[in-house]
XYZ file of C-alpha atoms in Angstrom:
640
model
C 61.573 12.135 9.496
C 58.473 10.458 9.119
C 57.860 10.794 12.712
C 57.760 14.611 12.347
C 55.808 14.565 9.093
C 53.071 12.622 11.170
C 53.008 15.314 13.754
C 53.053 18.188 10.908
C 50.108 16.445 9.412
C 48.029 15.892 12.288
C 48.976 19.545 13.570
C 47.455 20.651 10.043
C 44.405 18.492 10.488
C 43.679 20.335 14.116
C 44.382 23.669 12.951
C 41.820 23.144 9.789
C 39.265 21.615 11.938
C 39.839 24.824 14.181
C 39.484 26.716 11.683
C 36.003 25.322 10.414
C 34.404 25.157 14.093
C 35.310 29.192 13.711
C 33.631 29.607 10.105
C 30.743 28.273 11.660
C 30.604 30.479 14.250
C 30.138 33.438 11.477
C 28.156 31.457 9.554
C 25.781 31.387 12.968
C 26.643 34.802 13.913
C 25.616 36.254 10.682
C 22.528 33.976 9.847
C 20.935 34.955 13.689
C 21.487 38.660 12.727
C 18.309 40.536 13.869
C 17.146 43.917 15.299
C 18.147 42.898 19.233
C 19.142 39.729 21.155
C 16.088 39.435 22.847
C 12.826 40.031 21.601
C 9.176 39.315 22.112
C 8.663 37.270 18.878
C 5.942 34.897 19.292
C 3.489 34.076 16.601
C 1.982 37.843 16.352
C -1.846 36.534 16.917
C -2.774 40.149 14.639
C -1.686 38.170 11.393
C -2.984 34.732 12.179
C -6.346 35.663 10.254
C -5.062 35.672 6.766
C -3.025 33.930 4.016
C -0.645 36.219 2.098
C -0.753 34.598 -1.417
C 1.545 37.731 -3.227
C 3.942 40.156 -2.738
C 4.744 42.969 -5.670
C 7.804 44.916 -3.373
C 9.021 47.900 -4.794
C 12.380 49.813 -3.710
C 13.948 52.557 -4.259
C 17.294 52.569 -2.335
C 20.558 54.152 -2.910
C 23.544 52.324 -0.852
C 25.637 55.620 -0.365
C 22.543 56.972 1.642
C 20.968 55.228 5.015
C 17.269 55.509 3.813
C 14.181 53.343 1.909
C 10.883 53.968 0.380
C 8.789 51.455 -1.615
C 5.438 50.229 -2.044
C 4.572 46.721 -1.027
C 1.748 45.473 -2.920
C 0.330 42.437 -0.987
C -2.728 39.543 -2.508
C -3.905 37.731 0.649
C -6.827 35.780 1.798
C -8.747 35.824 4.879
C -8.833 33.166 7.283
C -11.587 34.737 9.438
C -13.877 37.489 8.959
C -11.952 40.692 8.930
C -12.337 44.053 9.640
C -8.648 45.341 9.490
C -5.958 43.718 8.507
C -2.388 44.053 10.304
C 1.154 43.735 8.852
C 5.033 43.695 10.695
C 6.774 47.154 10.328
C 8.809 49.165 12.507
C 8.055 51.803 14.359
C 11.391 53.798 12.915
C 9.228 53.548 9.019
C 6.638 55.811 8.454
C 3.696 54.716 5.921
C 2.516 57.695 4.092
C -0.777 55.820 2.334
C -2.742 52.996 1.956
C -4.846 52.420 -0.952
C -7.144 49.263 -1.845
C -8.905 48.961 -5.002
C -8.386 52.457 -5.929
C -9.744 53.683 -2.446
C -7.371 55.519 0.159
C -7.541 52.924 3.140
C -7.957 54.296 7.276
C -4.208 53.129 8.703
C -2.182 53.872 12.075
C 0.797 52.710 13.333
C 0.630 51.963 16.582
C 4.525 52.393 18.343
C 4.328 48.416 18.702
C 6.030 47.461 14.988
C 2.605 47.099 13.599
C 0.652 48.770 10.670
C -2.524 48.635 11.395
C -4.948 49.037 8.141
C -8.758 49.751 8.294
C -10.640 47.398 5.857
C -13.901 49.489 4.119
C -16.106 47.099 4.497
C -15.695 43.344 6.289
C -14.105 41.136 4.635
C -15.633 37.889 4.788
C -13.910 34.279 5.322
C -12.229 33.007 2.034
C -12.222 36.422 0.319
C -9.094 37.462 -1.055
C -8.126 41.518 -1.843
C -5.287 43.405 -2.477
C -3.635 46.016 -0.506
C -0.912 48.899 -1.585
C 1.548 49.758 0.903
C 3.269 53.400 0.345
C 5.981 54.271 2.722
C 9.376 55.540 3.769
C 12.494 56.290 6.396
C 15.910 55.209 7.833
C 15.523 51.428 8.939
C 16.004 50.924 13.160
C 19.660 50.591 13.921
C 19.381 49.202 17.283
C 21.843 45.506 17.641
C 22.267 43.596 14.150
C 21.002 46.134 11.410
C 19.032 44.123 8.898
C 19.331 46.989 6.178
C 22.547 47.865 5.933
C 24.639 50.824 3.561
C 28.279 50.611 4.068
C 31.254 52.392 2.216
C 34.694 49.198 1.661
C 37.446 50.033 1.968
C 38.195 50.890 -1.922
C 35.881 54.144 -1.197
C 32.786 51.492 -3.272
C 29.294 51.796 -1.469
C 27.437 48.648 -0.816
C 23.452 48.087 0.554
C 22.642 44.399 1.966
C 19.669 43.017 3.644
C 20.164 40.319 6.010
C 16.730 39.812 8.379
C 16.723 36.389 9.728
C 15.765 36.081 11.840
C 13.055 38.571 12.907
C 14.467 41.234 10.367
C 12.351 41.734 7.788
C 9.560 44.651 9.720
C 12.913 46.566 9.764
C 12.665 47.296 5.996
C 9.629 46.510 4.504
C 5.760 45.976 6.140
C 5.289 42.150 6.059
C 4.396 39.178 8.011
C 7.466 37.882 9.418
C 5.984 35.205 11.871
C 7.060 31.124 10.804
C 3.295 30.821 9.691
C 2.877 31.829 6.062
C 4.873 31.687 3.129
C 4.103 34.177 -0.055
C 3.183 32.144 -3.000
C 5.451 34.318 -5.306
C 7.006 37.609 -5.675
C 8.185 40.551 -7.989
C 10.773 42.646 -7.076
C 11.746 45.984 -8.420
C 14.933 47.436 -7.423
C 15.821 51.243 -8.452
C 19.220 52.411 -7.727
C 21.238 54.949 -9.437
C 22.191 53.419 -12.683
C 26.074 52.634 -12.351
C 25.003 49.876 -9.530
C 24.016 46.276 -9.985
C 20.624 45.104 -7.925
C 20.235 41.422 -6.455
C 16.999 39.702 -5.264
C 15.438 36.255 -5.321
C 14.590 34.490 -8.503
C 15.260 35.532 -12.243
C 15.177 38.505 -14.246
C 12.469 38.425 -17.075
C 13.106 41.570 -18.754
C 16.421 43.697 -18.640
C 16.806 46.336 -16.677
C 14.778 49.432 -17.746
C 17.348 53.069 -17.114
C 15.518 55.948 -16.888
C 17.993 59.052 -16.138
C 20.216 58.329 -13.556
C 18.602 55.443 -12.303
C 17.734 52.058 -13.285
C 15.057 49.640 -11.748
C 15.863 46.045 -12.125
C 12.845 43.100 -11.806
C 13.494 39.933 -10.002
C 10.601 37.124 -10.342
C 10.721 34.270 -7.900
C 7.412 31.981 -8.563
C 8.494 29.590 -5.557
C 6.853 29.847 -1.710
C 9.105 32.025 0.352
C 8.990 33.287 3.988
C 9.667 37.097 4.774
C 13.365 36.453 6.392
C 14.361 34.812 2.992
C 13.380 37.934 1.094
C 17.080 39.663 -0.070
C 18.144 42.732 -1.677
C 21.667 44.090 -2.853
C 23.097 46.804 -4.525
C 26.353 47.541 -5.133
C 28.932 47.883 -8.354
C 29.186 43.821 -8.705
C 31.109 42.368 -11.018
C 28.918 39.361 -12.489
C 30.008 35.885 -12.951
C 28.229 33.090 -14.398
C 28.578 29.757 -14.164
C 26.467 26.766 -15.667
C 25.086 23.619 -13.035
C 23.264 20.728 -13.641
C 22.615 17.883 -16.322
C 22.365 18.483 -20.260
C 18.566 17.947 -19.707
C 18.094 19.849 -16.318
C 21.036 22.565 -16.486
C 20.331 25.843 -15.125
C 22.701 29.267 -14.357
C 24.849 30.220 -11.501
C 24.889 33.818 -10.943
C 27.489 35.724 -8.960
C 27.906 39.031 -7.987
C 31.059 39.940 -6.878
C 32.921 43.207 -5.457
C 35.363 44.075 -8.549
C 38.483 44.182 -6.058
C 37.755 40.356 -5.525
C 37.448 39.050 -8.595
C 40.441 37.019 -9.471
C 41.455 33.915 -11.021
C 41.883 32.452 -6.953
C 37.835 33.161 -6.769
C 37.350 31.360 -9.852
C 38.838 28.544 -8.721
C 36.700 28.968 -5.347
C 33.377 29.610 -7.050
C 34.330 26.028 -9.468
C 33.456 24.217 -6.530
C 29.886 25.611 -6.501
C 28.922 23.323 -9.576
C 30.527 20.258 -8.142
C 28.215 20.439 -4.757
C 25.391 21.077 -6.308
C 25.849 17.817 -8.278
C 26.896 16.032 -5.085
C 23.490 17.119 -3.199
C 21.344 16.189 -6.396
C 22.949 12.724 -5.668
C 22.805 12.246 -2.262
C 19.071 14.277 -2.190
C 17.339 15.415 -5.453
C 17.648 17.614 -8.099
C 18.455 21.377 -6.579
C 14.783 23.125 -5.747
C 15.171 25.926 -7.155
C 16.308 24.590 -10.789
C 14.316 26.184 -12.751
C 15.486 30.024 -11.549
C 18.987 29.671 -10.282
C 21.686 29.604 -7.621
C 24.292 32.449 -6.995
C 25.920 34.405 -4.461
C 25.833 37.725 -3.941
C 29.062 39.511 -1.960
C 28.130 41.407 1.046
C 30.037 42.889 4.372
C 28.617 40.554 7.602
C 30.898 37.875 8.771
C 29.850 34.014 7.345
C 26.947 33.619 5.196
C 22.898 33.710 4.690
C 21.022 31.344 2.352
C 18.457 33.857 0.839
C 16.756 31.492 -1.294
C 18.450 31.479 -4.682
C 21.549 33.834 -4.142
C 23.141 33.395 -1.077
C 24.771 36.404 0.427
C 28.532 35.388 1.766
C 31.575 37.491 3.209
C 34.074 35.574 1.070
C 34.063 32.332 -1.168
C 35.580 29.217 1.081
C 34.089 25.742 0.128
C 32.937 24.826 3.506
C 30.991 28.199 3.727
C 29.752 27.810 0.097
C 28.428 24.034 1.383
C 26.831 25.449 4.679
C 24.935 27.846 2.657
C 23.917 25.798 -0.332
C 22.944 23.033 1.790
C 19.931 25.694 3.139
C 18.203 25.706 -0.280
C 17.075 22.145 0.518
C 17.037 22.285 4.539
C 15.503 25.853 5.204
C 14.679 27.396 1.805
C 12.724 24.008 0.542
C 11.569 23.049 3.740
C 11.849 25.762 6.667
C 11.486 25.304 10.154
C 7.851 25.675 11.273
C 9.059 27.429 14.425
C 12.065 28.677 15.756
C 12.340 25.811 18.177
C 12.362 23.215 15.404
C 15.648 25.496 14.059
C 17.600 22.878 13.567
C 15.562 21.194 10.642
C 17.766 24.303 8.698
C 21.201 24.575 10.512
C 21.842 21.244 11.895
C 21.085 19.540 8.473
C 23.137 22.471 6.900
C 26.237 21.840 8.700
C 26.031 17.921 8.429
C 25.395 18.295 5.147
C 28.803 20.546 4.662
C 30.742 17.818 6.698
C 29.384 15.447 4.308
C 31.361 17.257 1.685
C 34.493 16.168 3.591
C 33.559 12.650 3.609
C 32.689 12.960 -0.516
C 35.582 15.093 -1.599
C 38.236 14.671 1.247
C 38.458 11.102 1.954
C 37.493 9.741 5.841
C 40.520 10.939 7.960
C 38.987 14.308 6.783
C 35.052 13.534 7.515
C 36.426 11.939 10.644
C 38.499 15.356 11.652
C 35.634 17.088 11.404
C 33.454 15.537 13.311
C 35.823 15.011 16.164
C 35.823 18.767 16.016
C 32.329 19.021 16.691
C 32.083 16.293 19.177
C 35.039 18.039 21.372
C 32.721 21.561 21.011
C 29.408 19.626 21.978
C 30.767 18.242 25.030
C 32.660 21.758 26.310
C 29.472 21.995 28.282
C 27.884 19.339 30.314
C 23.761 20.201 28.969
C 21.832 21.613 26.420
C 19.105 20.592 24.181
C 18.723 20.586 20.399
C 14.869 21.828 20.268
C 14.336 24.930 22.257
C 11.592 26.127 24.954
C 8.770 28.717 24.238
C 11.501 31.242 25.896
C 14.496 29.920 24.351
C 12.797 30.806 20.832
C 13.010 34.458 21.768
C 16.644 34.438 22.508
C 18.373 35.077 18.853
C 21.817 34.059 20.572
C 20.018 30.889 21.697
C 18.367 30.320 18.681
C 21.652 29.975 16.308
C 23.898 28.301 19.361
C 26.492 26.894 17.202
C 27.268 24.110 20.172
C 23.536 23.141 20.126
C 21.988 24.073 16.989
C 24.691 23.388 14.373
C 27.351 21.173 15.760
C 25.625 18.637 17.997
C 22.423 18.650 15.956
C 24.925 17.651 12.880
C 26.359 15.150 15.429
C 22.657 13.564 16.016
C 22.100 13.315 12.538
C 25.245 11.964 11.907
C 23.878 9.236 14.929
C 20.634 8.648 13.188
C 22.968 7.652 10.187
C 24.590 5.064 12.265
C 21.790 3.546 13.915
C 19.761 3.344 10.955
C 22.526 2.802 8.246
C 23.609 4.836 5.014
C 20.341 2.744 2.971
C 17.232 3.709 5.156
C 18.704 6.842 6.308
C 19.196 8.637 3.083
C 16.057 7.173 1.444
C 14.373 8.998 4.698
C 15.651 12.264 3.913
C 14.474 12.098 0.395
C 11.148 11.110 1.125
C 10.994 14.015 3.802
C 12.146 16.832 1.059
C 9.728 14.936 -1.499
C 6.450 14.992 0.806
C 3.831 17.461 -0.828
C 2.525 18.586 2.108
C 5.759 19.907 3.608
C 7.870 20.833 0.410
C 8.098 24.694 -0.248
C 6.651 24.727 3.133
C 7.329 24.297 6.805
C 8.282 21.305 8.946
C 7.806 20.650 12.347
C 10.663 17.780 14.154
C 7.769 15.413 14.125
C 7.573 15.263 10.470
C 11.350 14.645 10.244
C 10.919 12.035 12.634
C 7.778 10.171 10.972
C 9.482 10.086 7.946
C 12.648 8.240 9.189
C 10.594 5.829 11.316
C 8.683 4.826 8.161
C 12.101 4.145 6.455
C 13.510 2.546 10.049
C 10.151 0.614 10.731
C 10.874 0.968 14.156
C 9.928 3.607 16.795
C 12.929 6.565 17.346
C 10.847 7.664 20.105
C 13.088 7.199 22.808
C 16.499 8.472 20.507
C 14.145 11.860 20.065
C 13.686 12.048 23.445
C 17.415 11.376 24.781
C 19.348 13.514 21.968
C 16.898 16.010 20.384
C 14.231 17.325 23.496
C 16.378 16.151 26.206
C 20.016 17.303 27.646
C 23.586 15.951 27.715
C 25.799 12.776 26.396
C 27.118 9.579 27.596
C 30.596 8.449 29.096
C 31.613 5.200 28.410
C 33.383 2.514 30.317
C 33.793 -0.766 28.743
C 35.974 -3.658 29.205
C 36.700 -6.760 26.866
C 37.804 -10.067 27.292
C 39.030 -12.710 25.385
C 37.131 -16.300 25.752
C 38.737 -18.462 23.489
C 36.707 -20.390 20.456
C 36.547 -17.104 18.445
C 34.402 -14.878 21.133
C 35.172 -12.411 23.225
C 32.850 -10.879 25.770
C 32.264 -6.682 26.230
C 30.734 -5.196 29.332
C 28.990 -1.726 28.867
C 28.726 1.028 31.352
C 27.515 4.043 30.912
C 27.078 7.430 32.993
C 25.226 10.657 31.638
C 26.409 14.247 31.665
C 22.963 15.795 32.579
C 20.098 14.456 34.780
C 17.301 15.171 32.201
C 18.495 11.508 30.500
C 18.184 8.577 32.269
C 20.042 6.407 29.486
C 21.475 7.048 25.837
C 20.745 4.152 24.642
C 22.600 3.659 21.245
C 24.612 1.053 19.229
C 28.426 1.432 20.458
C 31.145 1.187 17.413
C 33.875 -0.779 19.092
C 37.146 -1.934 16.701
C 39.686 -4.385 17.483
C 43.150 -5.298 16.694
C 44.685 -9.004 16.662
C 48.939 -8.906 17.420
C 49.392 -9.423 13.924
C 47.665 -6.409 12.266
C 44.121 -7.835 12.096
C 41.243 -5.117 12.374
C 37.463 -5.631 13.103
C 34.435 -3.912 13.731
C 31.979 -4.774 15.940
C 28.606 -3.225 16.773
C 27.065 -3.437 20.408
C 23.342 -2.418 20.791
C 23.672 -1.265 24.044
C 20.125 -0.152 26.335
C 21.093 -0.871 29.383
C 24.069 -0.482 32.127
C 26.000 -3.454 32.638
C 25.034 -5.166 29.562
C 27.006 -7.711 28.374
C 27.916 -8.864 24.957
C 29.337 -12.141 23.628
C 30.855 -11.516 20.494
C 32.583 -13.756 17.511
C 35.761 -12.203 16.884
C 38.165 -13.708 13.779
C 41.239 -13.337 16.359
C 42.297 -13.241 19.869
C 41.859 -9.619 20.564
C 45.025 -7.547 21.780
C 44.081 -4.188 22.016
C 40.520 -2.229 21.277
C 39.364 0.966 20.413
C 36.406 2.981 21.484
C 34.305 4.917 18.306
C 37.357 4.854 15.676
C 35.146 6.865 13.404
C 33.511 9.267 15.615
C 29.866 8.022 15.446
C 28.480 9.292 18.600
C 28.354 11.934 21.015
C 30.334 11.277 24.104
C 33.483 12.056 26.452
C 35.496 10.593 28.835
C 35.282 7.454 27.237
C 37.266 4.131 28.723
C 37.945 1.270 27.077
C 40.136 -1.638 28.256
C 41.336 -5.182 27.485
C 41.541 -7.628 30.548
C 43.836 -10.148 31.020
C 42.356 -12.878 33.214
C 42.263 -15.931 31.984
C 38.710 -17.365 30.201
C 36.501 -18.544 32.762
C 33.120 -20.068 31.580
C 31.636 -19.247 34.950
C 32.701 -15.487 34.687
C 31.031 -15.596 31.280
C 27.892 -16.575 32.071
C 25.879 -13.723 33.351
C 22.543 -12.093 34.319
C 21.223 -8.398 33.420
C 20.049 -6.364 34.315
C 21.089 -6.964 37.945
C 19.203 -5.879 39.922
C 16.228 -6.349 37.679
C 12.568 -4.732 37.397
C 10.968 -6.730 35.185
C 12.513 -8.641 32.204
C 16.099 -10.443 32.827
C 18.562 -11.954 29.682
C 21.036 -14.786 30.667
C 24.068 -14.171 28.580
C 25.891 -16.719 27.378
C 28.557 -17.461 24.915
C 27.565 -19.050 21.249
C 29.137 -22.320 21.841
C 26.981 -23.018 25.113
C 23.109 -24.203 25.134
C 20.784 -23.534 27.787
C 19.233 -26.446 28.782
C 17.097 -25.204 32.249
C 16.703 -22.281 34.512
C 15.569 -22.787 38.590
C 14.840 -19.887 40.690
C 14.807 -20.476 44.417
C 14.022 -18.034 47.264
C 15.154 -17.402 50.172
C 13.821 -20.286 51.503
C 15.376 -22.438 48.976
C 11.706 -22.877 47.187
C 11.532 -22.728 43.341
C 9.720 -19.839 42.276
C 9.923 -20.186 38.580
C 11.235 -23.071 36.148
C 12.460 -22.067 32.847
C 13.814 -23.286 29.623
C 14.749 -19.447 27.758
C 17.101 -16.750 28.164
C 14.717 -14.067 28.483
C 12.106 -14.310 30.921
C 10.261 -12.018 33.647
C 10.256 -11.375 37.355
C 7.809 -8.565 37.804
C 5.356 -10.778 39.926
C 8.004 -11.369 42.522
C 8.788 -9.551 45.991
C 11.975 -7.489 46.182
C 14.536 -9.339 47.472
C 17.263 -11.824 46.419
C 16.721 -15.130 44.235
C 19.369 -17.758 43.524
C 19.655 -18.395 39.664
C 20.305 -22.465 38.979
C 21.716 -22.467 35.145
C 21.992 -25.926 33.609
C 23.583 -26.542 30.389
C 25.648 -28.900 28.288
C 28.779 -27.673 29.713
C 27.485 -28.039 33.778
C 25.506 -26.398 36.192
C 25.975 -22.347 37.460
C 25.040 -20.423 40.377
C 24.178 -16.710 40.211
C 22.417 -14.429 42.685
C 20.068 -11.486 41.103
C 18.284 -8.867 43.142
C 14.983 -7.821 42.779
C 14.061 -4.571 42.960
C-alpha cells in the first residue's frame, strides 16, 4: 500500500508541475499580447527628442460598444530643439484637434501610427510645454486586440486594456518606445453609471455621476511606461483586503465579476496578503505602498502586471505570485529594452517558484524546477537576451522556454554559485539603486550589482547562460580511495556550439551503505578535471544535482569499483595542456618535487608546486617525474 501511495503522490507532483509549466504559458501568452506578431518596433527615433514628464488621459468608453474618445493631455520637455513634436497612435484613431496653450496646433497623421503635431514656434532645448490631444474611433483589431469590449457569458459586458507589449498607440496617442517613463498620471474614466472603472493608482475623490454616466479619477504619482497604463470597466464586485505592517499597511483592491465572487475566491485572494509579506522579506517593502495592490478580473488567458492592479483571468496562487512578483521586477524596475526582457519575466517566474520553496516545503520547490529544467532542455539552443531582430518578434520576446523558464533556471544558478547571503543582498541593492529604481535596467546593471556582492567577475557565467546558447551534459565517475577521500572525474559536453564550456560548481550527493548522506560541491572549469574529496564514509552510491541546481540533460553519474590505487590517483589536467597545468593529488600526500624531461630525456623545468605553466614550451610530449613522501610517479602530458 505504501508502494502505491508513493506512485499516487509522485503522479500528483507531475501532473501539478504540468499544470504550472501550462499557467505559464498564459501568463506569457497574455502578457506578449500586442497588435501583430511581428512588427517594426525599434526605438521610434521621432520621440527620442523629448522627455514626457505628465500625462492627464481622459476616456470616455462604454464596454457594450467597440469605440474610444479622450483627450490626452501630455507635460514634456525637449531634449533638442524642436519644431514638431511626434507621438505613437494608430492609424485606425482619428485626432480631431490639437490645442497648446489655448492655440489650435497644425497636426497630420501620417498612415505610419504617428501623430505628427506642428509646434508654433521652436521650442528650444530644456523647455517644457503642454499639449492637448482630442480624438476618437474603433481601436485596430488586427492579431492580439489591446482594447478589448466583450459580452461573458452571464449576458455582463466587460472593456480591458492589455498593450504590452507594443499596445498602447492602439488606444491612446503616447510614446510607447522602452525610453521614457511619465512622471505621474491622472486618469478619468466615464462609463455609463451602473459600471465600475479601474486604472493605476488611487482614487482621491469619489466618483462624480452626472446623468447616466459617471467619471471616476485614478492618481498614480509613481514613473510608469505606456504598456503599464490599464483601464477596466465592467459591473465588478469590489473586495478589499488590508497588506502590510501596523506602521506601513496599505489596501488591496479587487474587482471582481459578481458570478465569481465566492467564499472559494476569498480563500484564493487570502493568499495575496501573505506574498506580499513574503517579498517584503526576501526584497523590500512592496513599491507601490503608498497607493495599493489589486486585481482587476478580465477575459485573456493568464495575467498582466499593470502596475498596481494586476489584470488576471482567474485567482490561482502561482498566477497571483507571477504577477505580483512584476511590481518589483518590471513595474519598479522595467527592462530598458526588449532584449533585456527577462529582467521582468525571468525574475517573475523565479520569484513565483520561490513561493514553493517558502510555503510548500523543498520536494515542492524541487518539482518545480525539474519542470522547468525538462522544458529548457526540449530544445538543444536558445539564448536568454535577444538580437536586434529577435526584439521585434512578440512570440520571441515572451518565449516561455527562454524568457521565463530557463532565465528562472539561471537565476536560480546565480543563487547557487553565489549562495542564498550575497545573492539576495544583490537583488536588494539592485531594486534599491536610485538611478535605476522607478526606472529602466539594462542586464549590465543586474550584473554589476551581483559582482559587487560576489566580488568576483560573472563575466564568463553571462556569457555562457545569458548571451550565449545551450546547456551541459554531464559524465562523472567517483571512486573510493580509502582514508576518508574519494576522487570525482568531470566531463562535460555542450548542447550548442556557441559555448565552449559551462563552467559551474556541480552539486554531487552521496550515500554510505548505512544511510549516510553528504553533499559535496565540485567547482568544475574544465573537462577532465579531477577532484579529491574528504568524504565521512566509503561512498556506495551517488547522485547527480539532487536538488535541481543547474541546467543540464543527459546527465551520468557512476561509482567505480576498482580497487584504490595511489598511482591512478595522482593526476595531471588539463591534458593536453595550453598553458597552466594542476597536479592533483589526494590530502594525505605532499608534493615534494616536479621534473619535466623531453623527448630527449632533458629536464625542461624543475618544480616544487602543483600549479605551474608550460606556455614557453614546443608542442609535443613531456614526461612528468612526481616525487613525494609516498614514492616517485610517472605521467606523460601533451602539449598543445
Amino acid at each position: 500500500m505504501k508502494k502505491t501511495y508513493l506512485i499516487l503522490f509522485l503522479f500528483s507532483i507531475a501532473l501539478s508541475y504540468a499544470q504550472q509549466q501550462d499557467n505559464l504559458s498564459k501568463i506569457a501568452t497574455a502578457e506578449m499580447r500586442s497588435a501583430s506578431n511581428l512588427m517594426a518596433v525599434v526605438v521610434n527615433p521621432d520621440t527620442e527628442n523629448y522627455d514626457i514628464t505628465y500625462h492627464k488621459l481622459e476616456f470616455n468608453v462604454d464596454p457594450t460598444v467597440y469605440l474610444i474618445s479622450g483627450k490626452i493631455t501630455t507635460t514634456y520637455t525637449a531634449l533638442a530643439n524642436m519644431t514638431s513634436i511626434v507621438f505613437d497612435l494608430a492609424n485606425e484613431l482619428t485626432v480631431s484637434s490639437v490645442v497648446s496653450n489655448g492655440q489650435n496646433l497644425t497636426f497630420f497623421q501620417n498612415g505610419s501610427n504617428e501623430l505628427v503635431i506642428t509646434l508654433p514656434t521652436t521650442q528650444i532645448n530644456g523647455t517644457s510645454a503642454t499639449v492637448e490631444v482630442t480624438y476618437s474611433g474603433a481601436p485596430p483589431v488586427n492579431g492580439f486586440r489591446a482594447f478589448t469590449t466583450e459580452v461573458r457569458g452571464n449576458g455582463s459586458a466587460t472593456l480591458y486594456t492589455l498593450s504590452e507589449p507594443f499596445g498602447a498607440r492602439d488606444w491612446w496617442p503616447c510614446k510607447q518606445d522602452l525610453n521614457d517613463k511619465v512622471n505621474s498620471i491622472d486618469v478619468y474614466i466615464t462609463a455609463p453609471s451602473q459600471y465600475i472603472a479601474v486604472s493605476n493608482g488611487v482614487e482621491p475623490e469619489a466618483p462624480i455621476v452626472n446623468g447616466a454616466t459617471k467619471t471616476t479619477h485614478f492618481h498614480h504619482g509613481y514613473a510608469i511606461p505606456a504598456y503599464l497604463i490599464c483601464m477596466a470597466v465592467s459591473d465588478y464586485t469590489v473586495y478589499n483586503q488590508t497588506a502590510g505592517t501596523v506602521s506601513n499597511q496599505y489596501p488591496i483592491i479587487n474587482y471582481i465579476y459578481p458570478e465569481s465572487f465566492d467564499s472559494a475566491l476569498q480563500t484564493q485572494l487570502a493568499q495575496t496578503p501573505l506574498l506580499l509579506n513574503l517579498y517584503g522579506n526576501l526584497f523590500e517593502l512592496y513599491p507601490f505602498h503608498n497607493e495599493k495592490y489589486g486585481h482587476a478580473q478580465f477575459g485573456w488567458g493568464g495575467g498582466m502586471e499593470h502596475t498596481t492592479v494586476s489584470f488576471m483571468i482567474g485567482f490561482d496562487r502561482q498566477l497571483i505570485a507571477h504577477e505580483l512578483a512584476h511590481q518589483w521586477f518590471g513595474d519598479k524596475i522595467t527592462c530598458g529594452s526588449w532584449k533585456d526582457i527577462w529582467l521582468n519575466e525571468s525574475f517573475a517566474t523565479y520569484v513565483a517558484s520561490l513561493v514553493y520553496e517558502n510555503f510548500d516545503g523543498a520536494a515542492a520547490f524541487v518539482a518545480d524546477k525539474t519542470s522547468m529544467v525538462n522544458y529548457i532542455t526540449s530544445s538543444t539552443g536558445g539564448a536568454i537576451y535577444l538580437t536586434d531582430l529577435e526584439a521585434t518578434n512578440v512570440n520571441r520576446i515572451f518565449d516561455g522556454r527562454l524568457t521565463y523558464n530557463k532565465g528562472a533556471m539561471v537565476l536560480e544558478m546565480l543563487r547557487f554559485k553565489m549562495g542564498d547571503v550575497a545573492f539576495f543582498q544583490a537583488i536588494k541593492n539592485y531594486l534599491a539603486d536610485s538611478s535605476l529604481a522607478y526606472g529602466y535596467a539594462l542586464t549590465t546593471n543586474l550584473k554589476s550589482h551581483l559582482e559587487a556582492v560576489y566580488g568576483s567577475s560573472l563575466t564568463e557565467f553571462f556569457n555562457d547562460w545569458i548571451y550565449n546558447q545551450g546547456y551541459p551534459s554531464y559524465t562523472i565517475t567517483a571512486q573510493n580511495l580509502g582514508a576518508g577521500q574519494a576522487r570525482f572525474t568531470v566531463n562535460q559536453t555542450q548542447s550548442h556550439a556557441s559555448v565552449n564550456y559551462f563552467e559551474m560548481p556541480i552539486p554531487v550527493r552521496i550515500h554510505g551503505a548505512s544511510g549516510q548522506i553528504q553533499d559535496l560541491v565540485l567547482n568544475n572549469t574544465v573537462n577532465g578535471e579531477v577532484f579529491i574529496q574528504s568524504v565521512n564514509f566509503p561512498i556506495s552510491s551517488v547522485e547527480f544535482d539532487p536538488d535541481k541546481h543547474l541546467i543540464s540533460k543527459n546527465n551520468n553519474i557512476s561509482l567505480g569499483n576498482e580497487i584504490f590505487d595511489l598511482e591512478k590517483a595522482i593526476s595531471l589536467y588539463p591534458n593536453p595542456v595550453n598553458d597552466s597545468v594542476h597536479i592533483q593529488l589526494p590530502d594525505s600526500i605532499h608534493l615534494e618535487s616536479v621534473t619535466i624531461y623531453n623527448n630527449l630525456g632533458q629536464v625542461v623545468l624543475e618544480e616544487n608546486k602543483i600549479d605551474f605553466s608550460l606556455s614557453s614550451f614546443s608542442s609535443g610530449v613531456y614526461e612528468v617525474q612526481i616525487q613525494t613522501e609516498e614514492g616517485i610517479y610517472h605521467k606523460k602530458i601533451i602539449k598543445n
